[in-house]
Amino acid sequence: MAGNFQQFIQKIRDINQRYSEPHIEMSAAVRFSLLALRFYLLFLVSLMVYKFVTMLG
Amino acid sequence: MHLIPSLYYKFRKFAKAVQLYLVIAGPGLVVMIADNDAGGITTYATTGAKYGYHLIWFLLLLIPIAYYVQEMTVRLGVVTKRGHAEAIFDGFGAFWGWFSLIDLMIVDWLTLVTEFIGMTSALQIFGISPWVTVTGVVILMGMIVINGRYWTWEKIAMLFCALNLIYIPGAFMVHPSLESILRDGFVPHFPGGFNSDLFFFLMANIGTTIAPWMLFFQQSSVVDKGLQEKDIPWGRFDTLLGSALTVAVAVFIIIVTGSVLQGVEVESASQAAEHLMQTNHWVGTFMAIGLFDAGLLGAICISLATSWAFGEIFGWAHSLNQNIKEAPWFYASYFLTLITAGLVVLIPGAPLVLITLFVQVVAVTLLPAALVFLILLLNDKKHMGDYCNTTMENWVGGIIVFIIVVLSSLYGLSVLFPNMFQ
C-alpha cells in the first residue's frame, strides 16, 4: 500500500517535471490571456468562498 | 446523349462521398447529440413549457456557436494527436494542466450524477426501481466498452444517438400549429420583454449547449479514432451535422412541451413526461424514453472524457482499441467514475438538487479556462502549422468564446445568488 502511494507520488513528480515549462510561444497576448484568466478564477473562487461562508453563517 | 453517363458519374461520386463520410462520422455526431443529456432535456422541456415556441429562434443561433467551438477541437486533435488535457499540460505547463484535469474530474463526476438522476427518474415512470436502473446501466456501459474496439463502441453510441431523435415523431403526434411555430418561433423577439426570468432561461440554454466535457471528449475521440489531416473537412461536416441535429432535437422538445404544457409549472423532464402522459400516453412515453437515452448517452461520453484525460497525463494505455488487460487503469477509472456516481443517486436523502446546482457553478470555473486554452492553442503556429486559426476564425471564435464566458459566468452567479438579477 505504502509502496503504491510512493509510486503514485513519483508519477506526479515525473508529470510535473515533464510539463515544468510551457511549450506554447509566450507572446504578449498569451501572457495577458493567462493573467486575465487567473484574475477571473480568483474572483469566482472568492465569490464561492463568500457564498459558502454566508451559508454557514 | 451524355446525360445518363454524366448522372451516373455524379451518383457514383456522391455515393463514394457518403461511404467515406460514414467511415469518418462519429466524434462530432456523438458529442453533439450527447450534449442533449438529461440536464439539456430538462432545460428544453422547461423552456417550452414556460415560453412556448417563442425561443426557437434563439436555439437556432446556437448551431454556429456549437460548431465553431467544437470544430477547433477536431483540428487540434488531428494535428497534434493529443487530447485536450495533454495539450493544456504541454502548452501551458503543469499548473494549468492540473487545474484543468482536477476541475474536469469534479465537473464530469457531478454531471454524471445528474445523468443518473435523469435516467432513474425516467425509468421510475415505468415502475423500474433506481437500483435496477443503476445496475443495468453500469452493466450495459461495461458491455459497450469492454469489447476492445473503438469502432464498435462508436457504432453502439450512434445507435443511442438515433434513439435521441424520438422527440421528432413525438412532436408530430401533438399536432402543433405550423403557422404558430413559424410566427412565434422564427422571428427573433423576447417574449414578455427582457427580464430576469428570460435571461436565466437564455443562459441555461447556452450553458447546456457548450459544456466543458465536450471539448475534452471530442478531441480525445478524434485522436483515438485516428483521424488524419486529410479527414478534417469530413470531421468538420460531422461536427456541423451534429450541431444541427442537436438543436433540431431541442427544437422538437420545445414544440412538444410548448404545444401541450405551455403555462404548466414544469421543473424537470421526468415531470414533463408525467404531465404529457395524462394528455397523450405515447408522447409522454417518448419523452421518458428520450430522457433515459439522453442520460445514458451523456454518461457514456462523460465517463470516457475523464478516463481519456487521465490516461493521457499519467501515460496509461488509454484507447478503446485496447482491452482491459492492455489498458487496466483506463477501464478502472471509467468504472470507478461510473459506479460511484450511480451509487450517490441510490443514497437515501442525498442532496441531489444541490448537486445539480453545484454542477453549473463548478462548470463555470472550467469552461472559460478550457475555451481560452483552445483559442490560444489554435494560434500556436509551431504545433498547428497550416491549421492555425485564420484572423477571421480568431474573430468569430473569440467573439463566441467571449459571449459564452460572460453568459455562463452570469448563469453560474445567478445559481449562486438567485436574487442577483431580480
JSON list of N, CA, C and O in Angstrom, two decimals, chain A residues 8 11-12 15-16 18-26 29-30 33-34 37-38 40-41 43-44 47-48 50-51 55, chain B residues 86 89-96 98-99 313-314 361 364-365 368-369 372-373 376-377 380 382-383 409 413 416-417:
[
{"chain": "A", "resi": 8, "resn": "PHE", "atom": "N", "xyz": [2.83, 6.47, -6.81]},
{"chain": "A", "resi": 8, "resn": "PHE", "atom": "CA", "xyz": [1.90, 7.48, -7.30]},
{"chain": "A", "resi": 8, "resn": "PHE", "atom": "C", "xyz": [2.50, 8.88, -7.17]},
{"chain": "A", "resi": 8, "resn": "PHE", "atom": "O", "xyz": [2.44, 9.68, -8.09]},
{"chain": "A", "resi": 11, "resn": "LYS", "atom": "N", "xyz": [5.06, 9.38, -9.71]},
{"chain": "A", "resi": 11, "resn": "LYS", "atom": "CA", "xyz": [4.44, 9.61, -11.02]},
{"chain": "A", "resi": 11, "resn": "LYS", "atom": "C", "xyz": [4.04, 11.09, -11.17]},
{"chain": "A", "resi": 11, "resn": "LYS", "atom": "O", "xyz": [4.28, 11.70, -12.22]},
{"chain": "A", "resi": 12, "resn": "ILE", "atom": "N", "xyz": [3.49, 11.63, -10.10]},
{"chain": "A", "resi": 12, "resn": "ILE", "atom": "CA", "xyz": [3.09, 13.04, -10.14]},
{"chain": "A", "resi": 12, "resn": "ILE", "atom": "C", "xyz": [4.31, 13.94, -10.32]},
{"chain": "A", "resi": 12, "resn": "ILE", "atom": "O", "xyz": [4.29, 14.89, -11.09]},
{"chain": "A", "resi": 15, "resn": "ILE", "atom": "N", "xyz": [5.37, 13.84, -13.87]},
{"chain": "A", "resi": 15, "resn": "ILE", "atom": "CA", "xyz": [4.48, 14.65, -14.73]},
{"chain": "A", "resi": 15, "resn": "ILE", "atom": "C", "xyz": [4.84, 16.13, -14.57]},
{"chain": "A", "resi": 15, "resn": "ILE", "atom": "O", "xyz": [4.96, 16.86, -15.56]},
{"chain": "A", "resi": 16, "resn": "ASN", "atom": "N", "xyz": [5.04, 16.55, -13.31]},
{"chain": "A", "resi": 16, "resn": "ASN", "atom": "CA", "xyz": [5.39, 17.95, -13.07]},
{"chain": "A", "resi": 16, "resn": "ASN", "atom": "C", "xyz": [6.72, 18.31, -13.74]},
{"chain": "A", "resi": 16, "resn": "ASN", "atom": "O", "xyz": [6.89, 19.40, -14.28]},
{"chain": "A", "resi": 18, "resn": "ARG", "atom": "N", "xyz": [8.00, 16.73, -16.43]},
{"chain": "A", "resi": 18, "resn": "ARG", "atom": "CA", "xyz": [7.82, 16.68, -17.89]},
{"chain": "A", "resi": 18, "resn": "ARG", "atom": "C", "xyz": [7.17, 17.97, -18.41]},
{"chain": "A", "resi": 18, "resn": "ARG", "atom": "O", "xyz": [7.47, 18.46, -19.48]},
{"chain": "A", "resi": 19, "resn": "TYR", "atom": "N", "xyz": [6.22, 18.49, -17.63]},
{"chain": "A", "resi": 19, "resn": "TYR", "atom": "CA", "xyz": [5.50, 19.68, -18.10]},
{"chain": "A", "resi": 19, "resn": "TYR", "atom": "C", "xyz": [5.88, 20.92, -17.30]},
{"chain": "A", "resi": 19, "resn": "TYR", "atom": "O", "xyz": [5.07, 21.82, -17.11]},
{"chain": "A", "resi": 20, "resn": "SER", "atom": "N", "xyz": [7.12, 20.97, -16.84]},
{"chain": "A", "resi": 20, "resn": "SER", "atom": "CA", "xyz": [7.52, 22.11, -15.99]},
{"chain": "A", "resi": 20, "resn": "SER", "atom": "C", "xyz": [7.52, 23.42, -16.78]},
{"chain": "A", "resi": 20, "resn": "SER", "atom": "O", "xyz": [7.26, 24.48, -16.22]},
{"chain": "A", "resi": 21, "resn": "GLU", "atom": "N", "xyz": [7.83, 23.34, -18.07]},
{"chain": "A", "resi": 21, "resn": "GLU", "atom": "CA", "xyz": [7.87, 24.56, -18.90]},
{"chain": "A", "resi": 21, "resn": "GLU", "atom": "C", "xyz": [6.74, 24.54, -19.91]},
{"chain": "A", "resi": 21, "resn": "GLU", "atom": "O", "xyz": [6.50, 23.51, -20.55]},
{"chain": "A", "resi": 22, "resn": "PRO", "atom": "N", "xyz": [6.05, 25.67, -20.08]},
{"chain": "A", "resi": 22, "resn": "PRO", "atom": "CA", "xyz": [5.02, 25.72, -21.13]},
{"chain": "A", "resi": 22, "resn": "PRO", "atom": "C", "xyz": [5.69, 25.66, -22.51]},
{"chain": "A", "resi": 22, "resn": "PRO", "atom": "O", "xyz": [6.73, 26.29, -22.71]},
{"chain": "A", "resi": 23, "resn": "HIS", "atom": "N", "xyz": [5.11, 24.90, -23.41]},
{"chain": "A", "resi": 23, "resn": "HIS", "atom": "CA", "xyz": [5.72, 24.77, -24.73]},
{"chain": "A", "resi": 23, "resn": "HIS", "atom": "C", "xyz": [5.08, 25.66, -25.78]},
{"chain": "A", "resi": 23, "resn": "HIS", "atom": "O", "xyz": [5.49, 25.65, -26.94]},
{"chain": "A", "resi": 24, "resn": "ILE", "atom": "N", "xyz": [4.06, 26.39, -25.39]},
{"chain": "A", "resi": 24, "resn": "ILE", "atom": "CA", "xyz": [3.44, 27.32, -26.34]},
{"chain": "A", "resi": 24, "resn": "ILE", "atom": "C", "xyz": [4.29, 28.60, -26.33]},
{"chain": "A", "resi": 24, "resn": "ILE", "atom": "O", "xyz": [4.92, 28.92, -25.31]},
{"chain": "A", "resi": 25, "resn": "GLU", "atom": "N", "xyz": [4.34, 29.28, -27.47]},
{"chain": "A", "resi": 25, "resn": "GLU", "atom": "CA", "xyz": [5.12, 30.51, -27.53]},
{"chain": "A", "resi": 25, "resn": "GLU", "atom": "C", "xyz": [4.45, 31.57, -26.65]},
{"chain": "A", "resi": 25, "resn": "GLU", "atom": "O", "xyz": [3.27, 31.88, -26.86]},
{"chain": "A", "resi": 26, "resn": "MET", "atom": "N", "xyz": [5.21, 32.08, -25.67]},
{"chain": "A", "resi": 26, "resn": "MET", "atom": "CA", "xyz": [4.61, 33.01, -24.69]},
{"chain": "A", "resi": 26, "resn": "MET", "atom": "C", "xyz": [4.62, 34.45, -25.22]},
{"chain": "A", "resi": 26, "resn": "MET", "atom": "O", "xyz": [5.41, 35.29, -24.79]},
{"chain": "A", "resi": 29, "resn": "ALA", "atom": "N", "xyz": [0.12, 38.44, -25.99]},
{"chain": "A", "resi": 29, "resn": "ALA", "atom": "CA", "xyz": [-1.32, 38.10, -25.96]},
{"chain": "A", "resi": 29, "resn": "ALA", "atom": "C", "xyz": [-1.57, 36.88, -25.06]},
{"chain": "A", "resi": 29, "resn": "ALA", "atom": "O", "xyz": [-2.53, 36.85, -24.28]},
{"chain": "A", "resi": 30, "resn": "VAL", "atom": "N", "xyz": [-0.68, 35.89, -25.16]},
{"chain": "A", "resi": 30, "resn": "VAL", "atom": "CA", "xyz": [-0.83, 34.67, -24.35]},
{"chain": "A", "resi": 30, "resn": "VAL", "atom": "C", "xyz": [-0.66, 35.03, -22.87]},
{"chain": "A", "resi": 30, "resn": "VAL", "atom": "O", "xyz": [-1.47, 34.62, -22.02]},
{"chain": "A", "resi": 33, "resn": "SER", "atom": "N", "xyz": [-3.70, 36.86, -21.65]},
{"chain": "A", "resi": 33, "resn": "SER", "atom": "CA", "xyz": [-4.86, 35.96, -21.51]},
{"chain": "A", "resi": 33, "resn": "SER", "atom": "C", "xyz": [-4.75, 35.13, -20.22]},
{"chain": "A", "resi": 33, "resn": "SER", "atom": "O", "xyz": [-5.74, 34.97, -19.50]},
{"chain": "A", "resi": 34, "resn": "LEU", "atom": "N", "xyz": [-3.54, 34.61, -19.97]},
{"chain": "A", "resi": 34, "resn": "LEU", "atom": "CA", "xyz": [-3.37, 33.77, -18.78]},
{"chain": "A", "resi": 34, "resn": "LEU", "atom": "C", "xyz": [-3.52, 34.59, -17.49]},
{"chain": "A", "resi": 34, "resn": "LEU", "atom": "O", "xyz": [-4.10, 34.11, -16.51]},
{"chain": "A", "resi": 37, "resn": "LEU", "atom": "N", "xyz": [-7.13, 35.26, -16.99]},
{"chain": "A", "resi": 37, "resn": "LEU", "atom": "CA", "xyz": [-7.77, 34.03, -16.53]},
{"chain": "A", "resi": 37, "resn": "LEU", "atom": "C", "xyz": [-7.54, 33.81, -15.04]},
{"chain": "A", "resi": 37, "resn": "LEU", "atom": "O", "xyz": [-8.46, 33.42, -14.30]},
{"chain": "A", "resi": 38, "resn": "ARG", "atom": "N", "xyz": [-6.34, 34.10, -14.59]},
{"chain": "A", "resi": 38, "resn": "ARG", "atom": "CA", "xyz": [-6.03, 33.96, -13.15]},
{"chain": "A", "resi": 38, "resn": "ARG", "atom": "C", "xyz": [-6.94, 34.87, -12.33]},
{"chain": "A", "resi": 38, "resn": "ARG", "atom": "O", "xyz": [-7.52, 34.45, -11.33]},
{"chain": "A", "resi": 40, "resn": "TYR", "atom": "N", "xyz": [-9.79, 36.19, -13.19]},
{"chain": "A", "resi": 40, "resn": "TYR", "atom": "CA", "xyz": [-11.18, 35.74, -13.33]},
{"chain": "A", "resi": 40, "resn": "TYR", "atom": "C", "xyz": [-11.48, 34.58, -12.38]},
{"chain": "A", "resi": 40, "resn": "TYR", "atom": "O", "xyz": [-12.49, 34.56, -11.67]},
{"chain": "A", "resi": 41, "resn": "LEU", "atom": "N", "xyz": [-10.55, 33.62, -12.35]},
{"chain": "A", "resi": 41, "resn": "LEU", "atom": "CA", "xyz": [-10.76, 32.45, -11.48]},
{"chain": "A", "resi": 41, "resn": "LEU", "atom": "C", "xyz": [-10.68, 32.82, -10.00]},
{"chain": "A", "resi": 41, "resn": "LEU", "atom": "O", "xyz": [-11.45, 32.32, -9.19]},
{"chain": "A", "resi": 43, "resn": "PHE", "atom": "N", "xyz": [-11.54, 35.67, -8.77]},
{"chain": "A", "resi": 43, "resn": "PHE", "atom": "CA", "xyz": [-12.81, 36.34, -8.50]},
{"chain": "A", "resi": 43, "resn": "PHE", "atom": "C", "xyz": [-13.91, 35.31, -8.24]},
{"chain": "A", "resi": 43, "resn": "PHE", "atom": "O", "xyz": [-14.67, 35.40, -7.27]},
{"chain": "A", "resi": 44, "resn": "LEU", "atom": "N", "xyz": [-13.97, 34.30, -9.12]},
{"chain": "A", "resi": 44, "resn": "LEU", "atom": "CA", "xyz": [-15.01, 33.27, -8.98]},
{"chain": "A", "resi": 44, "resn": "LEU", "atom": "C", "xyz": [-14.86, 32.50, -7.67]},
{"chain": "A", "resi": 44, "resn": "LEU", "atom": "O", "xyz": [-15.84, 32.26, -6.96]},
{"chain": "A", "resi": 47, "resn": "LEU", "atom": "N", "xyz": [-15.97, 34.48, -4.74]},
{"chain": "A", "resi": 47, "resn": "LEU", "atom": "CA", "xyz": [-17.43, 34.50, -4.63]},
{"chain": "A", "resi": 47, "resn": "LEU", "atom": "C", "xyz": [-17.96, 33.21, -4.03]},
{"chain": "A", "resi": 47, "resn": "LEU", "atom": "O", "xyz": [-18.87, 33.21, -3.20]},
{"chain": "A", "resi": 48, "resn": "MET", "atom": "N", "xyz": [-17.38, 32.10, -4.46]},
{"chain": "A", "resi": 48, "resn": "MET", "atom": "CA", "xyz": [-17.84, 30.79, -3.94]},
{"chain": "A", "resi": 48, "resn": "MET", "atom": "C", "xyz": [-17.54, 30.68, -2.45]},
{"chain": "A", "resi": 48, "resn": "MET", "atom": "O", "xyz": [-18.37, 30.18, -1.68]},
{"chain": "A", "resi": 50, "resn": "TYR", "atom": "N", "xyz": [-17.23, 33.16, -0.39]},
{"chain": "A", "resi": 50, "resn": "TYR", "atom": "CA", "xyz": [-18.15, 34.09, 0.28]},
{"chain": "A", "resi": 50, "resn": "TYR", "atom": "C", "xyz": [-19.52, 33.43, 0.46]},
{"chain": "A", "resi": 50, "resn": "TYR", "atom": "O", "xyz": [-20.12, 33.47, 1.54]},
{"chain": "A", "resi": 51, "resn": "LYS", "atom": "N", "xyz": [-19.99, 32.78, -0.62]},
{"chain": "A", "resi": 51, "resn": "LYS", "atom": "CA", "xyz": [-21.30, 32.12, -0.57]},
{"chain": "A", "resi": 51, "resn": "LYS", "atom": "C", "xyz": [-21.30, 31.02, 0.51]},
{"chain": "A", "resi": 51, "resn": "LYS", "atom": "O", "xyz": [-22.25, 30.86, 1.29]},
{"chain": "A", "resi": 55, "resn": "MET", "atom": "N", "xyz": [-23.50, 30.95, 3.82]},
{"chain": "A", "resi": 55, "resn": "MET", "atom": "CA", "xyz": [-24.43, 29.82, 4.02]},
{"chain": "A", "resi": 55, "resn": "MET", "atom": "C", "xyz": [-24.25, 29.23, 5.42]},
{"chain": "A", "resi": 55, "resn": "MET", "atom": "O", "xyz": [-25.21, 28.88, 6.10]},
{"chain": "B", "resi": 86, "resn": "GLU", "atom": "N", "xyz": [-3.90, 16.74, -22.39]},
{"chain": "B", "resi": 86, "resn": "GLU", "atom": "CA", "xyz": [-2.46, 16.68, -22.67]},
{"chain": "B", "resi": 86, "resn": "GLU", "atom": "C", "xyz": [-1.99, 17.95, -23.38]},
{"chain": "B", "resi": 86, "resn": "GLU", "atom": "O", "xyz": [-0.90, 18.46, -23.11]},
{"chain": "B", "resi": 89, "resn": "PHE", "atom": "N", "xyz": [-1.56, 20.61, -20.68]},
{"chain": "B", "resi": 89, "resn": "PHE", "atom": "CA", "xyz": [-0.33, 20.36, -19.91]},
{"chain": "B", "resi": 89, "resn": "PHE", "atom": "C", "xyz": [0.89, 20.79, -20.73]},
{"chain": "B", "resi": 89, "resn": "PHE", "atom": "O", "xyz": [1.76, 21.50, -20.24]},
{"chain": "B", "resi": 90, "resn": "ASP", "atom": "N", "xyz": [0.93, 20.34, -21.99]},
{"chain": "B", "resi": 90, "resn": "ASP", "atom": "CA", "xyz": [2.09, 20.60, -22.81]},
{"chain": "B", "resi": 90, "resn": "ASP", "atom": "C", "xyz": [2.21, 22.09, -23.15]},
{"chain": "B", "resi": 90, "resn": "ASP", "atom": "O", "xyz": [3.29, 22.66, -23.12]},
{"chain": "B", "resi": 91, "resn": "GLY", "atom": "N", "xyz": [1.07, 22.69, -23.46]},
{"chain": "B", "resi": 91, "resn": "GLY", "atom": "CA", "xyz": [1.10, 24.08, -23.91]},
{"chain": "B", "resi": 91, "resn": "GLY", "atom": "C", "xyz": [1.34, 25.06, -22.77]},
{"chain": "B", "resi": 91, "resn": "GLY", "atom": "O", "xyz": [2.09, 26.03, -22.93]},
{"chain": "B", "resi": 92, "resn": "PHE", "atom": "N", "xyz": [0.70, 24.84, -21.63]},
{"chain": "B", "resi": 92, "resn": "PHE", "atom": "CA", "xyz": [0.71, 25.88, -20.59]},
{"chain": "B", "resi": 92, "resn": "PHE", "atom": "C", "xyz": [1.38, 25.44, -19.28]},
{"chain": "B", "resi": 92, "resn": "PHE", "atom": "O", "xyz": [1.38, 26.21, -18.32]},
{"chain": "B", "resi": 93, "resn": "GLY", "atom": "N", "xyz": [1.90, 24.23, -19.25]},
{"chain": "B", "resi": 93, "resn": "GLY", "atom": "CA", "xyz": [2.63, 23.80, -18.07]},
{"chain": "B", "resi": 93, "resn": "GLY", "atom": "C", "xyz": [1.75, 23.08, -17.06]},
{"chain": "B", "resi": 93, "resn": "GLY", "atom": "O", "xyz": [0.53, 23.00, -17.20]},
{"chain": "B", "resi": 94, "resn": "ALA", "atom": "N", "xyz": [2.43, 22.58, -16.01]},
{"chain": "B", "resi": 94, "resn": "ALA", "atom": "CA", "xyz": [1.76, 21.69, -15.03]},
{"chain": "B", "resi": 94, "resn": "ALA", "atom": "C", "xyz": [0.67, 22.40, -14.24]},
{"chain": "B", "resi": 94, "resn": "ALA", "atom": "O", "xyz": [-0.37, 21.81, -13.95]},
{"chain": "B", "resi": 95, "resn": "PHE", "atom": "N", "xyz": [0.86, 23.70, -13.89]},
{"chain": "B", "resi": 95, "resn": "PHE", "atom": "CA", "xyz": [-0.14, 24.38, -13.06]},
{"chain": "B", "resi": 95, "resn": "PHE", "atom": "C", "xyz": [-1.51, 24.40, -13.73]},
{"chain": "B", "resi": 95, "resn": "PHE", "atom": "O", "xyz": [-2.52, 23.93, -13.17]},
{"chain": "B", "resi": 96, "resn": "TRP", "atom": "N", "xyz": [-1.54, 24.90, -14.97]},
{"chain": "B", "resi": 96, "resn": "TRP", "atom": "CA", "xyz": [-2.83, 24.97, -15.68]},
{"chain": "B", "resi": 96, "resn": "TRP", "atom": "C", "xyz": [-3.32, 23.57, -16.04]},
{"chain": "B", "resi": 96, "resn": "TRP", "atom": "O", "xyz": [-4.52, 23.33, -16.13]},
{"chain": "B", "resi": 98, "resn": "TRP", "atom": "N", "xyz": [-2.89, 20.72, -14.22]},
{"chain": "B", "resi": 98, "resn": "TRP", "atom": "CA", "xyz": [-3.55, 20.10, -13.06]},
{"chain": "B", "resi": 98, "resn": "TRP", "atom": "C", "xyz": [-4.89, 20.77, -12.77]},
{"chain": "B", "resi": 98, "resn": "TRP", "atom": "O", "xyz": [-5.87, 20.11, -12.43]},
{"chain": "B", "resi": 99, "resn": "PHE", "atom": "N", "xyz": [-4.89, 22.11, -12.89]},
{"chain": "B", "resi": 99, "resn": "PHE", "atom": "CA", "xyz": [-6.15, 22.84, -12.65]},
{"chain": "B", "resi": 99, "resn": "PHE", "atom": "C", "xyz": [-7.25, 22.28, -13.57]},
{"chain": "B", "resi": 99, "resn": "PHE", "atom": "O", "xyz": [-8.36, 21.96, -13.12]},
{"chain": "B", "resi": 313, "resn": "ILE", "atom": "N", "xyz": [-2.42, 11.96, -19.38]},
{"chain": "B", "resi": 313, "resn": "ILE", "atom": "CA", "xyz": [-1.47, 12.63, -18.49]},
{"chain": "B", "resi": 313, "resn": "ILE", "atom": "C", "xyz": [-0.61, 11.62, -17.72]},
{"chain": "B", "resi": 313, "resn": "ILE", "atom": "O", "xyz": [0.60, 11.81, -17.58]},
{"chain": "B", "resi": 314, "resn": "PHE", "atom": "N", "xyz": [-1.24, 10.55, -17.25]},
{"chain": "B", "resi": 314, "resn": "PHE", "atom": "CA", "xyz": [-0.47, 9.59, -16.44]},
{"chain": "B", "resi": 314, "resn": "PHE", "atom": "C", "xyz": [0.28, 8.57, -17.30]},
{"chain": "B", "resi": 314, "resn": "PHE", "atom": "O", "xyz": [1.01, 7.73, -16.78]},
{"chain": "B", "resi": 361, "resn": "VAL", "atom": "N", "xyz": [-22.24, 25.60, -11.27]},
{"chain": "B", "resi": 361, "resn": "VAL", "atom": "CA", "xyz": [-21.29, 26.56, -10.70]},
{"chain": "B", "resi": 361, "resn": "VAL", "atom": "C", "xyz": [-19.85, 26.10, -10.98]},
{"chain": "B", "resi": 361, "resn": "VAL", "atom": "O", "xyz": [-19.01, 26.88, -11.42]},
{"chain": "B", "resi": 364, "resn": "VAL", "atom": "N", "xyz": [-18.60, 26.52, -14.53]},
{"chain": "B", "resi": 364, "resn": "VAL", "atom": "CA", "xyz": [-18.23, 27.90, -14.88]},
{"chain": "B", "resi": 364, "resn": "VAL", "atom": "C", "xyz": [-16.76, 28.16, -14.64]},
{"chain": "B", "resi": 364, "resn": "VAL", "atom": "O", "xyz": [-16.15, 29.00, -15.30]},
{"chain": "B", "resi": 365, "resn": "THR", "atom": "N", "xyz": [-16.15, 27.44, -13.69]},
{"chain": "B", "resi": 365, "resn": "THR", "atom": "CA", "xyz": [-14.72, 27.65, -13.45]},
{"chain": "B", "resi": 365, "resn": "THR", "atom": "C", "xyz": [-13.86, 26.95, -14.51]},
{"chain": "B", "resi": 365, "resn": "THR", "atom": "O", "xyz": [-12.73, 27.35, -14.75]},
{"chain": "B", "resi": 368, "resn": "PRO", "atom": "N", "xyz": [-14.55, 28.62, -19.13]},
{"chain": "B", "resi": 368, "resn": "PRO", "atom": "CA", "xyz": [-13.79, 29.73, -19.67]},
{"chain": "B", "resi": 368, "resn": "PRO", "atom": "C", "xyz": [-12.32, 29.37, -19.88]},
{"chain": "B", "resi": 368, "resn": "PRO", "atom": "O", "xyz": [-11.73, 29.68, -20.91]},
{"chain": "B", "resi": 369, "resn": "ALA", "atom": "N", "xyz": [-11.73, 28.67, -18.88]},
{"chain": "B", "resi": 369, "resn": "ALA", "atom": "CA", "xyz": [-10.32, 28.30, -19.00]},
{"chain": "B", "resi": 369, "resn": "ALA", "atom": "C", "xyz": [-10.10, 27.40, -20.21]},
{"chain": "B", "resi": 369, "resn": "ALA", "atom": "O", "xyz": [-9.22, 27.64, -21.03]},
{"chain": "B", "resi": 372, "resn": "VAL", "atom": "N", "xyz": [-10.44, 29.41, -23.45]},
{"chain": "B", "resi": 372, "resn": "VAL", "atom": "CA", "xyz": [-9.29, 30.31, -23.70]},
{"chain": "B", "resi": 372, "resn": "VAL", "atom": "C", "xyz": [-8.08, 29.49, -24.14]},
{"chain": "B", "resi": 372, "resn": "VAL", "atom": "O", "xyz": [-7.39, 29.83, -25.10]},
{"chain": "B", "resi": 373, "resn": "PHE", "atom": "N", "xyz": [-7.83, 28.36, -23.48]},
{"chain": "B", "resi": 373, "resn": "PHE", "atom": "CA", "xyz": [-6.72, 27.50, -23.88]},
{"chain": "B", "resi": 373, "resn": "PHE", "atom": "C", "xyz": [-6.89, 27.03, -25.32]},
{"chain": "B", "resi": 373, "resn": "PHE", "atom": "O", "xyz": [-5.94, 26.96, -26.08]},
{"chain": "B", "resi": 376, "resn": "LEU", "atom": "N", "xyz": [-5.97, 29.79, -27.72]},
{"chain": "B", "resi": 376, "resn": "LEU", "atom": "CA", "xyz": [-4.52, 30.04, -27.71]},
{"chain": "B", "resi": 376, "resn": "LEU", "atom": "C", "xyz": [-3.76, 28.90, -28.40]},
{"chain": "B", "resi": 376, "resn": "LEU", "atom": "O", "xyz": [-2.83, 29.13, -29.16]},
{"chain": "B", "resi": 377, "resn": "LEU", "atom": "N", "xyz": [-4.19, 27.67, -28.14]},
{"chain": "B", "resi": 377, "resn": "LEU", "atom": "CA", "xyz": [-3.51, 26.53, -28.77]},
{"chain": "B", "resi": 377, "resn": "LEU", "atom": "C", "xyz": [-3.71, 26.54, -30.29]},
{"chain": "B", "resi": 377, "resn": "LEU", "atom": "O", "xyz": [-2.82, 26.15, -31.04]},
{"chain": "B", "resi": 380, "resn": "ASP", "atom": "N", "xyz": [-1.10, 28.58, -32.04]},
{"chain": "B", "resi": 380, "resn": "ASP", "atom": "CA", "xyz": [0.29, 28.20, -31.86]},
{"chain": "B", "resi": 380, "resn": "ASP", "atom": "C", "xyz": [0.85, 27.66, -33.18]},
{"chain": "B", "resi": 380, "resn": "ASP", "atom": "O", "xyz": [0.69, 26.49, -33.51]},
{"chain": "B", "resi": 382, "resn": "LYS", "atom": "N", "xyz": [3.74, 26.96, -34.17]},
{"chain": "B", "resi": 382, "resn": "LYS", "atom": "CA", "xyz": [4.77, 25.91, -34.09]},
{"chain": "B", "resi": 382, "resn": "LYS", "atom": "C", "xyz": [4.15, 24.51, -34.16]},
{"chain": "B", "resi": 382, "resn": "LYS", "atom": "O", "xyz": [4.66, 23.63, -34.84]},
{"chain": "B", "resi": 383, "resn": "HIS", "atom": "N", "xyz": [3.02, 24.31, -33.47]},
{"chain": "B", "resi": 383, "resn": "HIS", "atom": "CA", "xyz": [2.40, 22.99, -33.45]},
{"chain": "B", "resi": 383, "resn": "HIS", "atom": "C", "xyz": [1.32, 22.83, -34.51]},
{"chain": "B", "resi": 383, "resn": "HIS", "atom": "O", "xyz": [1.11, 21.76, -35.05]},
{"chain": "B", "resi": 409, "resn": "SER", "atom": "N", "xyz": [-20.79, 32.66, -17.01]},
{"chain": "B", "resi": 409, "resn": "SER", "atom": "CA", "xyz": [-20.41, 33.18, -15.70]},
{"chain": "B", "resi": 409, "resn": "SER", "atom": "C", "xyz": [-21.63, 33.78, -15.00]},
{"chain": "B", "resi": 409, "resn": "SER", "atom": "O", "xyz": [-21.86, 33.53, -13.81]},
{"chain": "B", "resi": 413, "resn": "LEU", "atom": "N", "xyz": [-23.32, 32.65, -11.55]},
{"chain": "B", "resi": 413, "resn": "LEU", "atom": "CA", "xyz": [-23.58, 33.60, -10.47]},
{"chain": "B", "resi": 413, "resn": "LEU", "atom": "C", "xyz": [-25.06, 33.61, -10.08]},
{"chain": "B", "resi": 413, "resn": "LEU", "atom": "O", "xyz": [-25.40, 33.70, -8.90]},
{"chain": "B", "resi": 416, "resn": "LEU", "atom": "N", "xyz": [-25.59, 30.79, -7.85]},
{"chain": "B", "resi": 416, "resn": "LEU", "atom": "CA", "xyz": [-25.02, 31.06, -6.51]},
{"chain": "B", "resi": 416, "resn": "LEU", "atom": "C", "xyz": [-25.85, 32.06, -5.73]},
{"chain": "B", "resi": 416, "resn": "LEU", "atom": "O", "xyz": [-26.11, 31.91, -4.55]},
{"chain": "B", "resi": 417, "resn": "PHE", "atom": "N", "xyz": [-26.25, 33.13, -6.43]},
{"chain": "B", "resi": 417, "resn": "PHE", "atom": "CA", "xyz": [-27.02, 34.21, -5.79]},
{"chain": "B", "resi": 417, "resn": "PHE", "atom": "C", "xyz": [-28.33, 34.41, -6.54]},
{"chain": "B", "resi": 417, "resn": "PHE", "atom": "O", "xyz": [-28.40, 35.26, -7.43]}
]
